[in-house]
Structures are given as structure tokens and as C-alpha cells.
Amino acid sequence: MKLPDTLELAMRNLRQSKLRNGLTTVGISVGVASLVAMLSLGVGLQQLATKRLAGSGMFDTVFVTSKQDFRGFDREEDRKDQHPEKAPLLDDAARDKMAHLEYVTEVEPEIRVMGEILYGGQTHFGFVTGLPMSARENEAFDSMQGKFFSRSDANEVILLKDFAQELEPKDPNGLIGKEVTLRYGEHQPLAADAQSSGSPELGAQGDGSNDGDDYGFSVVRKTQALRVVGIVEEEPYGGMRTVSRGRIFLPVDLTEKLNMAEFGDMRSPLRGQGKTFMTLTVRVKDPARVAQVQDAIKQMGFRTFSVLDATKSLRRFFTVLDLFLGIFGSLALAVATLAIINTLVMAVLERRREIGVMKAIGASDTDVKLLFFTEAGGMGLLGGLLGIALGFAIGKAINLGTGIYLHNHQLPAEAVWVMPAWLIGAAILFSILVSLLAGLYPASRAARLDPVQTLKYE
């Protein structure tokens, strides 16, 4: 038999039992829709997570800490280094060395302290953080009211909108251009003779230098006048960095100049080795060079972390998630496979005479098998197309319901369901393949029929 004749005969046979073949096709479409909806949900969640990480502006960032400060947080690293107490300190010398590494554009400390804003005779508490000038590129500042810092050490402040509403409930944007006063604790070192006298005597510098940290330090209350230059709707870097979890944002160089007392300052006098940083943020020129810079910093004896480390675990998680979603989505398709087998077996029983006549006039076993494979493939193709359409409708309903839920909780809508183009083609091919596999037994059974026996009682 020629291929056009086989296709024509297969389509005619499918049209003869419209109800039974239609129900089988619907079963296939439900199975495909279930599979597509599940896998598309996994793809959407993965893209959402990747988008949030990309929006955080951390793909080109390496976070550096000293092994002395974070013992026990990474047991694998601790096992590699038997003497973390001898690891190098994260001080100004280390910072300068990192700044001279190839592809490094900036090295800034992560500064986050508690402060007070004095405005209108009222005191308002909040965390103060230092932002580098590169933060201007973060998406959180795209919709900012006002402008970014003019310089890295300017006496300017950007406020989180929630905090600005505390200062000016009626018109928070009206704060832009006005002056507020920051009250904070300044880190001042003690003089060498304060240790023996037992009284806190400030060092002679009085300029915020930390050379006297070998003998301890005092926290002195200070104030600084600041001009409000901008109000930001949401936390920068998606709230995923220490400096983003604040309400009052200053230029990072200004925070260093003010020498604010930080939570980790107790380490320096206990060690007697001068000022050190809890965390340094190293920004890389090209995200493709992050791993190279990270390895160079590790060679210096420091512990590093980047989004590349997080994405490895994230990819592993979503691979397992997609596997389970695919398994559960395939259950309905497995049921549809049984329906295909049942439909084609019934067709063999009903068309014994037709098959006998075909074989009697010269049709080979291969021709009979090809006919049943064509019928199974036709149902698989049509079921796959209908399943894609049904799965698309389910996905849109999921996105709509998610958007309504997020809106009710005053959150921006997010697409948690995404159907990529490759999944459409893969679902159709998978549907046809499953249908062909389901047609193996009925086709073999039809090919084995003896034309003499089938026509004997006709």
C-alpha cells in the first residue's frame, strides 16, 4: 500500500467510530494538558526565581568574609582548613589587594547600623545602610522619586517610602529637597593609656581613625545633617543583601567617613589587630568573570559566596521539581494510553473481515501494522494539539488566580506559569510517541490475523 492510501484509509476508519475515537482523543488531550501544565508551572517558577536573582543585581557580585569570623557556617570549608584562626583578616590591606584584581570594579563594605532621624521635632528609628554608586543601576531605583546620590560621600539620604510616610504621612514625596538630621553612634578608639587607667579616654586623633582599636573603643553620639534627595518604593537588590535591608540609605563613602559603630566592632579590640570588616562586596566587570575572581579571592585565604553558588543549588532543586511534576503530569497520559490500546483492540475485533480482505488481496503484515500505527498517531497528534490548547487555558487561569491573590495582598502580579516554545513541540512529539507505543499490541494482533480464518465464517 502507498502512504497516501494508508493515510486516507486510516482517516476513514477514525471517522467511522467518531464517539469512541473522540473520547480517546479527549483522554489524550487531558493527559497532555496535565503534563504541559505541570512542566510549565515548574518552568515559570524557575524563571521567576532567576528573574528575582537577576533583579537583585548580584550576578556580578562576590561576597567576601574572613574564615575567622564565620567558623562552623560551612563545614566542608572548615574541614579543608584545619586552622581557621590563622586565616588572614578582612582589613584595609585585603580590601586594597582585592580592588587591584583583574576585572574588579569596586570593593565596598556592607554597612548596616541602627540610627535615628530627627524631623519635625520627632524621632524615628531605622536601620541605616551604605549604598555604593553602582546601586544606581539596580531596578529598584528605576521608579524612584527624586534622584540618586550626587557623589559617593555627599551629605544626602534616600528614604524607603514606608519610612518617609512615617515622617510625612500626608505627602511623603514632599520630603525631597528637605533637610533631616541623622543621629548615630560614632566609633572612637581609646588611647593607649586608657587600658591601664581603666577610664575611657578617647584617642588623640578624634577624626574617626581606628588605630587605637588595640586598646578598645567608645561609642559617642553624633549628629549629621542630611538632605533628602530621593524616595524609593522597595528595598534595593530585592532585599537580598545586608545593605538593602534598611530604611535609610546613605552613600557608602559617607558611612565610612562618619565611622559609624557597627554590630561587629567588638571583634577588633578583642583581637588587638585594628579595624576589620565583617563582609566586603566585590563587584566584577563581567558576570562571566565572577568565578575567576572568586577563585582568586579564595587563593588569598578568604571565604566567598556568589549567586553562582546559589544557582547551582537552585538548578538542582528545579531539576528535581520538574521531574516530579513531569511524573505526576504523566499519570493522566498513562491512563490515556490504556484508552488507546482499548480503542484499537476493539477496532481489530470489529474489523476482522476488513483486515482479512486486505490481506487476501495482497496487503502485507507491514501494511496492516502501518495502518493501525497511522490511526494511533493521528489520535496522538490531534490529542496533543488539543492538550496544548487546554494546558494553555489552565496556565492562564493559574496566572490570573495568582495575580488576584497577590493583588489582594498588595503585591505586584507575577507570572508563575510560562509555556516555552520547546515544550509545545516536545509535548506534541511525546503524545504521538506514546500513541504509537500504545498501538504496538493492537497492530501486532491485527497483523497476525489469518485471512482464511477471518473470512471462513463471513
Short mmCIF file of C-alpha atoms in Angstrom, two decimals:
data_model
loop_
_atom_site.label_atom_id
_atom_site.label_comp_id
_atom_site.label_asym_id
_atom_site.label_seq_id
_atom_site.Cartn_x
_atom_site.Cartn_y
_atom_site.Cartn_z
CA MET A 1 0.00 0.00 0.00
CA LYS A 2 1.12 3.51 -0.79
CA LEU A 3 1.40 6.05 2.02
CA PRO A 4 -1.43 8.32 0.69
CA ASP A 5 -3.74 5.29 0.54
CA THR A 6 -2.80 4.32 4.11
CA LEU A 7 -3.49 7.86 5.37
CA GLU A 8 -6.84 8.02 3.58
CA LEU A 9 -7.93 4.62 4.91
CA ALA A 10 -6.80 5.48 8.45
CA MET A 11 -8.76 8.76 8.46
CA ARG A 12 -11.85 6.97 7.13
CA ASN A 13 -11.61 4.37 9.88
CA LEU A 14 -11.24 7.08 12.56
CA ARG A 15 -14.35 8.86 11.25
CA GLN A 16 -16.42 5.66 11.37
CA SER A 17 -16.30 5.44 15.19
CA LYS A 18 -16.45 9.15 15.99
CA LEU A 19 -17.66 8.86 19.58
CA ARG A 20 -15.21 6.19 20.71
CA ASN A 21 -12.22 7.70 18.90
CA GLY A 22 -13.26 11.19 20.02
CA LEU A 23 -13.37 10.17 23.68
CA THR A 24 -9.96 8.52 23.33
CA THR A 25 -8.58 11.70 21.76
CA VAL A 26 -10.04 13.78 24.60
CA GLY A 27 -8.36 11.43 27.07
CA ILE A 28 -5.04 12.01 25.33
CA SER A 29 -5.60 15.77 25.36
CA VAL A 30 -6.31 15.74 29.10
CA GLY A 31 -3.11 13.78 29.70
CA VAL A 32 -1.06 16.17 27.56
CA ALA A 33 -2.69 19.20 29.21
CA SER A 34 -1.85 17.84 32.64
CA LEU A 35 1.76 17.22 31.65
CA VAL A 36 2.14 20.61 29.97
CA ALA A 37 0.52 22.49 32.85
CA MET A 38 2.77 20.81 35.42
CA LEU A 39 6.01 21.31 33.49
CA SER A 40 5.10 24.90 32.54
CA LEU A 41 4.50 25.66 36.21
CA GLY A 42 7.99 24.38 37.02
CA VAL A 43 9.48 26.46 34.17
CA GLY A 44 7.58 29.54 35.33
CA LEU A 45 8.72 29.19 38.93
CA GLN A 46 12.32 28.71 37.79
CA GLN A 47 12.18 31.79 35.57
CA LEU A 48 10.59 33.79 38.39
CA ALA A 49 13.36 32.79 40.79
CA THR A 50 16.03 33.58 38.18
CA LYS A 51 14.38 36.92 37.43
CA ARG A 52 14.36 37.87 41.09
CA LEU A 53 18.03 36.95 41.40
CA ALA A 54 18.87 38.91 38.26
CA GLY A 55 16.87 41.87 39.54
CA SER A 56 18.84 41.77 42.76
CA GLY A 57 21.91 42.86 40.80
CA MET A 58 24.04 40.16 42.38
CA PHE A 59 25.10 38.12 39.35
CA ASP A 60 28.22 40.28 39.12
CA THR A 61 28.88 40.34 42.87
CA VAL A 62 31.10 38.29 45.17
CA PHE A 63 30.64 38.47 48.94
CA VAL A 64 33.84 38.01 50.92
CA THR A 65 34.19 37.10 54.59
CA SER A 66 37.08 36.04 56.81
CA LYS A 67 37.32 32.40 57.84
CA GLN A 68 38.00 33.63 61.37
CA ASP A 69 34.57 35.25 61.60
CA PHE A 70 32.36 32.54 60.15
CA ARG A 71 33.63 29.28 61.53
CA GLY A 72 31.08 26.48 61.54
CA PHE A 73 28.91 28.01 58.81
CA ASP A 74 30.47 25.88 56.07
CA ARG A 75 31.65 22.55 57.44
CA GLU A 76 33.15 21.50 54.12
CA GLU A 77 35.36 24.60 54.09
CA ASP A 78 36.23 24.10 57.76
CA ARG A 79 37.42 20.56 57.05
CA LYS A 80 39.70 21.85 54.30
CA ASP A 81 41.29 24.41 56.61
CA GLN A 82 42.27 22.91 59.96
CA HIS A 83 43.41 26.26 61.40
CA PRO A 84 40.86 28.97 60.52
CA GLU A 85 42.15 31.08 63.41
CA LYS A 86 45.29 31.65 61.34
CA ALA A 87 43.33 32.83 58.31
CA PRO A 88 44.02 36.39 57.07
CA LEU A 89 41.90 39.26 58.40
CA LEU A 90 39.45 41.16 56.22
CA ASP A 91 41.08 44.56 56.71
CA ASP A 92 42.00 47.56 54.60
CA ALA A 93 45.08 45.81 53.20
CA ALA A 94 42.98 42.87 51.99
CA ARG A 95 40.41 45.29 50.57
CA ASP A 96 43.07 47.15 48.62
CA LYS A 97 44.51 43.89 47.28
CA MET A 98 41.09 42.77 46.04
CA ALA A 99 40.48 46.14 44.39
CA HIS A 100 43.57 45.56 42.24
CA LEU A 101 42.42 42.17 40.98
CA GLU A 102 41.67 41.90 37.27
CA TYR A 103 38.01 42.53 36.29
CA VAL A 104 37.17 44.01 39.74
CA THR A 105 35.42 47.40 39.51
CA GLU A 106 34.75 48.16 43.19
CA VAL A 107 35.19 46.73 46.66
CA GLU A 108 32.87 48.15 49.32
CA PRO A 109 31.99 47.10 52.88
CA GLU A 110 28.48 46.02 53.83
CA ILE A 111 27.49 48.60 56.46
CA ARG A 112 24.20 48.38 58.35
CA VAL A 113 23.68 50.15 61.68
CA MET A 114 20.81 51.43 63.80
CA GLY A 115 20.17 55.18 63.66
CA GLU A 116 17.59 57.87 64.30
CA ILE A 117 16.16 60.50 62.00
CA LEU A 118 15.13 63.77 63.65
CA TYR A 119 12.44 65.62 61.70
CA GLY A 120 9.67 67.94 62.76
CA GLY A 121 10.57 67.57 66.41
CA GLN A 122 10.01 63.80 66.26
CA THR A 123 12.48 60.91 66.45
CA HIS A 124 12.16 57.96 64.09
CA PHE A 125 14.31 54.83 64.36
CA GLY A 126 15.50 52.78 61.43
CA PHE A 127 18.40 50.81 60.01
CA VAL A 128 20.99 52.92 58.18
CA THR A 129 22.88 51.28 55.32
CA GLY A 130 25.54 52.44 52.89
CA LEU A 131 24.94 52.08 49.16
CA PRO A 132 27.70 52.19 46.52
CA MET A 133 27.28 54.43 43.49
CA SER A 134 26.82 51.29 41.35
CA ALA A 135 23.48 50.70 43.11
CA ARG A 136 22.08 53.37 40.78
CA GLU A 137 21.79 50.61 38.14
CA ASN A 138 19.52 48.49 40.33
CA GLU A 139 15.93 48.20 39.14
CA ALA A 140 14.60 49.43 42.49
CA PHE A 141 15.79 52.94 41.57
CA ASP A 142 14.13 52.99 38.14
CA SER A 143 10.86 54.24 39.64
CA MET A 144 12.46 56.28 42.41
CA GLN A 145 11.03 59.68 43.23
CA GLY A 146 13.82 62.28 43.11
CA LYS A 147 17.37 61.34 42.16
CA PHE A 148 20.31 59.22 43.22
CA PHE A 149 23.30 60.46 45.24
CA SER A 150 25.37 63.15 43.53
CA ARG A 151 28.65 61.81 45.00
CA SER A 152 29.78 58.79 46.97
CA ASP A 153 30.44 60.97 50.06
CA ALA A 154 27.64 63.54 49.66
CA ASN A 155 25.62 64.53 52.74
CA GLU A 156 22.49 63.10 51.13
CA VAL A 157 19.97 60.43 52.02
CA ILE A 158 17.45 58.26 50.19
CA LEU A 159 14.50 57.04 52.24
CA LEU A 160 12.36 53.94 51.88
CA LYS A 161 8.81 55.05 51.14
CA ASP A 162 7.36 53.35 54.22
CA PHE A 163 9.80 55.29 56.39
CA ALA A 164 9.12 58.53 54.52
CA GLN A 165 5.40 58.08 55.27
CA GLU A 166 6.25 57.99 58.97
CA LEU A 167 7.95 61.35 58.65
CA GLU A 168 5.33 62.93 56.37
CA PRO A 169 2.14 60.85 56.37
CA LYS A 170 0.23 63.22 54.07
CA ASP A 171 2.89 63.90 51.44
CA PRO A 172 6.00 61.67 51.75
CA ASN A 173 7.35 62.89 48.38
CA GLY A 174 7.34 66.40 49.80
CA LEU A 175 10.41 65.43 51.85
CA ILE A 176 12.59 65.57 48.73
CA GLY A 177 14.91 68.56 48.99
CA LYS A 178 14.32 69.00 52.74
CA GLU A 179 16.90 68.56 55.46
CA VAL A 180 16.75 65.90 58.16
CA THR A 181 19.16 65.12 60.98
CA LEU A 182 20.72 61.70 61.47
CA ARG A 183 21.70 60.69 64.98
CA TYR A 184 24.10 57.76 65.18
CA GLY A 185 26.85 56.22 67.28
CA GLU A 186 30.40 57.06 66.23
CA HIS A 187 33.15 54.51 66.76
CA GLN A 188 36.03 56.29 68.55
CA PRO A 189 39.18 54.41 69.62
CA LEU A 190 40.62 54.64 73.12
CA ALA A 191 44.10 55.98 73.80
CA ALA A 192 46.82 53.54 74.85
CA ASP A 193 46.89 54.74 78.49
CA ALA A 194 43.13 54.20 78.90
CA GLN A 195 43.74 50.48 79.31
CA SER A 196 45.87 50.97 82.41
CA SER A 197 43.80 53.76 83.96
CA GLY A 198 40.54 51.90 83.49
CA SER A 199 38.76 55.07 82.32
CA PRO A 200 37.56 55.56 78.73
CA GLU A 201 39.95 58.19 77.34
CA LEU A 202 39.44 58.92 73.65
CA GLY A 203 42.35 58.77 71.28
CA ALA A 204 44.15 61.91 70.33
CA GLN A 205 43.11 61.68 66.69
CA GLY A 206 39.42 62.44 67.24
CA ASP A 207 38.98 62.00 63.48
CA GLY A 208 37.40 58.58 63.37
CA SER A 209 40.68 56.78 62.92
CA ASN A 210 40.78 53.25 64.29
CA ASP A 211 44.47 52.92 65.06
CA GLY A 212 43.67 52.74 68.75
CA ASP A 213 41.34 49.76 68.47
CA ASP A 214 44.09 47.66 70.01
CA TYR A 215 43.01 49.13 73.36
CA GLY A 216 39.24 49.31 72.87
CA PHE A 217 36.79 51.93 71.67
CA SER A 218 33.90 54.11 72.79
CA VAL A 219 30.60 54.81 71.07
CA VAL A 220 29.92 58.56 71.04
CA ARG A 221 26.56 60.01 70.00
CA LYS A 222 26.86 62.23 66.94
CA THR A 223 24.52 64.01 64.55
CA GLN A 224 24.79 64.73 60.83
CA ALA A 225 22.59 66.99 58.72
CA LEU A 226 21.41 65.30 55.52
CA ARG A 227 19.38 66.42 52.51
CA VAL A 228 16.70 64.05 51.24
CA VAL A 229 17.32 63.51 47.52
CA GLY A 230 15.09 60.52 46.76
CA ILE A 231 12.39 58.15 47.95
CA VAL A 232 12.44 54.53 46.79
CA GLU A 233 9.37 52.28 46.68
CA GLU A 234 11.07 48.98 47.54
CA GLU A 235 14.28 47.69 49.01
CA PRO A 236 17.18 47.65 46.53
CA TYR A 237 18.71 44.34 45.44
CA GLY A 238 15.37 42.68 46.11
CA GLY A 239 16.07 42.78 49.86
CA MET A 240 18.65 40.02 49.38
CA ARG A 241 21.68 41.92 50.64
CA THR A 242 22.57 43.31 54.04
CA VAL A 243 22.70 46.87 52.72
CA SER A 244 19.25 46.55 51.17
CA ARG A 245 17.52 45.65 54.43
CA GLY A 246 17.36 49.21 55.67
CA ARG A 247 15.08 52.24 55.69
CA ILE A 248 17.69 55.00 55.50
CA PHE A 249 20.23 54.81 52.67
CA LEU A 250 23.45 56.85 52.63
CA PRO A 251 26.38 56.89 50.20
CA VAL A 252 28.75 54.17 51.34
CA ASP A 253 31.77 56.51 51.48
CA LEU A 254 29.82 58.83 53.77
CA THR A 255 29.02 55.97 56.16
CA GLU A 256 32.72 55.14 56.32
CA LYS A 257 33.62 58.80 56.79
CA LEU A 258 31.17 59.08 59.71
CA ASN A 259 32.82 55.98 61.20
CA MET A 260 29.55 54.54 62.45
CA ALA A 261 29.72 51.93 65.19
CA GLU A 262 28.74 48.57 63.73
CA PHE A 263 27.46 45.39 65.36
CA GLY A 264 30.68 43.51 64.66
CA ASP A 265 33.07 46.16 66.03
CA MET A 266 33.76 44.14 69.18
CA ARG A 267 35.99 41.81 67.13
CA SER A 268 38.72 44.40 66.56
CA PRO A 269 39.66 45.21 70.21
CA LEU A 270 39.37 41.55 71.22
CA ARG A 271 41.91 40.62 68.56
CA GLY A 272 44.01 43.74 69.06
CA GLN A 273 44.69 43.86 65.32
CA GLY A 274 42.98 47.06 64.18
CA LYS A 275 39.73 47.59 62.26
CA THR A 276 38.35 44.73 60.19
CA PHE A 277 35.28 44.28 58.04
CA MET A 278 32.54 41.75 58.57
CA THR A 279 31.79 41.50 54.84
CA LEU A 280 33.22 43.04 51.69
CA THR A 281 31.26 43.20 48.45
CA VAL A 282 33.37 42.79 45.33
CA ARG A 283 31.77 43.86 42.07
CA VAL A 284 33.01 42.26 38.85
CA LYS A 285 33.05 43.93 35.44
CA ASP A 286 31.55 40.91 33.65
CA PRO A 287 29.31 38.25 35.28
CA ALA A 288 31.17 35.66 33.20
CA ARG A 289 34.31 36.53 35.20
CA VAL A 290 32.74 36.05 38.63
CA ALA A 291 34.06 32.51 39.04
CA GLN A 292 37.57 33.63 38.07
CA VAL A 293 37.55 36.49 40.59
CA GLN A 294 36.02 34.22 43.22
CA ASP A 295 38.85 31.71 42.78
CA ALA A 296 41.46 34.48 43.05
CA ILE A 297 39.96 35.69 46.34
CA LYS A 298 39.84 32.14 47.68
CA GLN A 299 43.53 31.86 46.89
CA MET A 300 44.05 34.84 49.20
CA GLY A 301 42.59 32.76 52.06
CA PHE A 302 39.10 34.24 52.30
CA ARG A 303 35.67 32.67 52.15
CA THR A 304 33.50 33.74 49.22
CA PHE A 305 29.90 33.46 48.15
CA SER A 306 28.17 34.48 44.93
CA VAL A 307 24.84 33.94 43.24
CA LEU A 308 26.58 31.30 41.13
CA ASP A 309 26.79 29.18 44.29
CA ALA A 310 23.09 29.73 44.96
CA THR A 311 22.05 28.99 41.38
CA LYS A 312 23.79 25.61 41.49
CA SER A 313 21.51 24.52 44.32
CA LEU A 314 18.60 26.28 42.64
CA ARG A 315 19.10 24.38 39.39
CA ARG A 316 19.35 21.12 41.30
CA PHE A 317 16.11 21.90 43.14
CA PHE A 318 14.18 22.81 39.99
CA THR A 319 15.51 19.74 38.15
CA VAL A 320 14.06 17.52 40.88
CA LEU A 321 10.86 19.60 40.95
CA ASP A 322 10.41 19.31 37.16
CA LEU A 323 11.00 15.57 37.42
CA PHE A 324 8.25 15.11 40.00
CA LEU A 325 5.87 17.45 38.17
CA GLY A 326 6.51 15.52 34.96
CA ILE A 327 5.85 12.20 36.69
CA PHE A 328 2.55 13.37 38.18
CA GLY A 329 1.55 15.02 34.91
CA SER A 330 2.27 11.81 33.00
CA LEU A 331 -0.18 9.77 35.10
CA ALA A 332 -3.14 11.10 33.14
CA LEU A 333 -1.31 10.36 29.89
CA ALA A 334 -0.68 6.81 31.09
CA VAL A 335 -4.43 6.37 31.55
CA ALA A 336 -4.97 7.76 28.05
CA THR A 337 -2.51 5.17 26.74
CA LEU A 338 -4.72 2.38 28.08
CA ALA A 339 -7.67 4.03 26.33
CA ILE A 340 -5.79 3.99 23.02
CA ILE A 341 -4.97 0.29 23.42
CA ASN A 342 -8.60 -0.48 24.27
CA THR A 343 -9.90 1.53 21.28
CA LEU A 344 -7.56 -0.12 18.78
CA VAL A 345 -8.12 -3.63 20.15
CA MET A 346 -11.86 -3.12 19.74
CA ALA A 347 -11.19 -1.90 16.20
CA VAL A 348 -9.27 -5.10 15.45
CA LEU A 349 -12.17 -7.23 16.69
CA GLU A 350 -14.75 -5.21 14.74
CA ARG A 351 -12.71 -5.09 11.52
CA ARG A 352 -11.61 -8.73 11.29
CA ARG A 353 -13.38 -9.13 7.94
CA GLU A 354 -11.86 -5.91 6.55
CA ILE A 355 -8.37 -6.98 7.63
CA GLY A 356 -8.93 -10.44 6.14
CA VAL A 357 -9.98 -8.94 2.80
CA MET A 358 -6.95 -6.62 2.79
CA LYS A 359 -4.57 -9.50 3.39
CA ALA A 360 -6.39 -11.72 0.88
CA ILE A 361 -5.89 -9.17 -1.93
CA GLY A 362 -2.21 -8.75 -1.18
CA ALA A 363 -1.74 -6.46 1.84
CA SER A 364 1.29 -7.48 3.87
CA ASP A 365 1.60 -7.66 7.63
CA THR A 366 3.62 -4.44 7.47
CA ASP A 367 0.77 -2.70 5.63
CA VAL A 368 -1.70 -3.73 8.36
CA LYS A 369 0.65 -2.61 11.12
CA LEU A 370 1.27 0.71 9.37
CA LEU A 371 -2.48 1.29 9.10
CA PHE A 372 -3.03 0.87 12.83
CA PHE A 373 0.08 2.90 13.65
CA THR A 374 -1.27 5.72 11.45
CA GLU A 375 -4.61 5.64 13.30
CA ALA A 376 -2.84 5.71 16.67
CA GLY A 377 -0.53 8.53 15.52
CA GLY A 378 -3.49 10.53 14.22
CA MET A 379 -5.25 10.32 17.59
CA GLY A 380 -1.97 11.24 19.31
CA LEU A 381 -1.41 14.28 17.07
CA LEU A 382 -4.95 15.60 17.49
CA GLY A 383 -4.89 14.86 21.24
CA GLY A 384 -1.55 16.65 21.57
CA LEU A 385 -2.83 19.78 19.83
CA LEU A 386 -5.98 19.86 21.94
CA GLY A 387 -3.88 19.19 25.05
CA ILE A 388 -1.63 22.17 24.30
CA ALA A 389 -4.68 24.41 23.95
CA LEU A 390 -6.22 23.06 27.16
CA GLY A 391 -2.92 23.35 29.03
CA PHE A 392 -2.54 26.95 27.83
CA ALA A 393 -6.01 27.77 29.17
CA ILE A 394 -5.16 26.15 32.52
CA GLY A 395 -1.94 28.15 32.71
CA LYS A 396 -3.68 31.45 32.01
CA ALA A 397 -6.18 30.62 34.74
CA ILE A 398 -3.30 29.91 37.15
CA ASN A 399 -1.65 33.25 36.33
CA LEU A 400 -4.97 35.08 36.66
CA GLY A 401 -5.74 33.50 40.02
CA THR A 402 -2.20 34.16 41.27
CA GLY A 403 -2.42 37.78 40.14
CA ILE A 404 -5.70 38.30 42.00
CA TYR A 405 -4.27 36.68 45.14
CA LEU A 406 -1.12 38.83 45.05
CA HIS A 407 -3.17 41.96 44.36
CA ASN A 408 -5.36 41.26 47.39
CA HIS A 409 -2.17 41.10 49.47
CA GLN A 410 -0.92 44.37 47.92
CA LEU A 411 1.85 42.64 45.98
CA PRO A 412 2.71 43.06 42.27
CA ALA A 413 1.40 40.38 39.92
CA GLU A 414 3.91 37.74 38.82
CA ALA A 415 3.71 35.16 36.02
CA VAL A 416 4.23 31.82 37.76
CA TRP A 417 3.21 29.78 34.70
CA VAL A 418 5.18 30.02 31.45
CA MET A 419 4.87 27.78 28.38
CA PRO A 420 8.13 27.85 26.40
CA ALA A 421 8.13 27.05 22.68
CA TRP A 422 10.25 23.94 23.14
CA LEU A 423 7.66 22.45 25.49
CA ILE A 424 4.92 22.80 22.85
CA GLY A 425 6.89 20.80 20.30
CA ALA A 426 8.07 18.29 22.89
CA ALA A 427 4.51 17.71 24.17
CA ILE A 428 3.16 17.01 20.66
CA LEU A 429 6.02 14.67 19.81
CA PHE A 430 5.64 12.90 23.16
CA SER A 431 1.91 12.50 22.59
CA ILE A 432 2.48 10.94 19.16
CA LEU A 433 5.25 8.68 20.50
CA VAL A 434 3.08 7.43 23.38
CA SER A 435 0.21 6.79 20.97
CA LEU A 436 2.47 4.80 18.64
CA LEU A 437 3.75 2.74 21.55
CA ALA A 438 0.17 2.12 22.64
CA GLY A 439 -0.61 0.92 19.12
CA LEU A 440 2.12 -1.74 19.15
CA TYR A 441 -0.02 -4.53 20.61
CA PRO A 442 -3.19 -3.87 18.57
CA ALA A 443 -1.15 -3.53 15.35
CA SER A 444 0.73 -6.77 16.01
CA ARG A 445 -2.53 -8.54 16.82
CA ALA A 446 -4.11 -7.31 13.59
CA ALA A 447 -1.06 -8.34 11.54
CA ARG A 448 -1.20 -11.87 12.96
CA LEU A 449 -4.77 -12.48 11.81
CA ASP A 450 -5.11 -15.35 9.33
CA PRO A 451 -7.18 -14.18 6.31
CA VAL A 452 -8.57 -17.74 5.79
CA GLN A 453 -9.85 -17.90 9.37
CA THR A 454 -11.24 -14.38 9.33
CA LEU A 455 -13.16 -14.93 6.07
CA LYS A 456 -14.20 -18.54 6.77
CA TYR A 457 -17.45 -17.64 8.51
CA GLU A 458 -18.25 -14.49 6.52
#
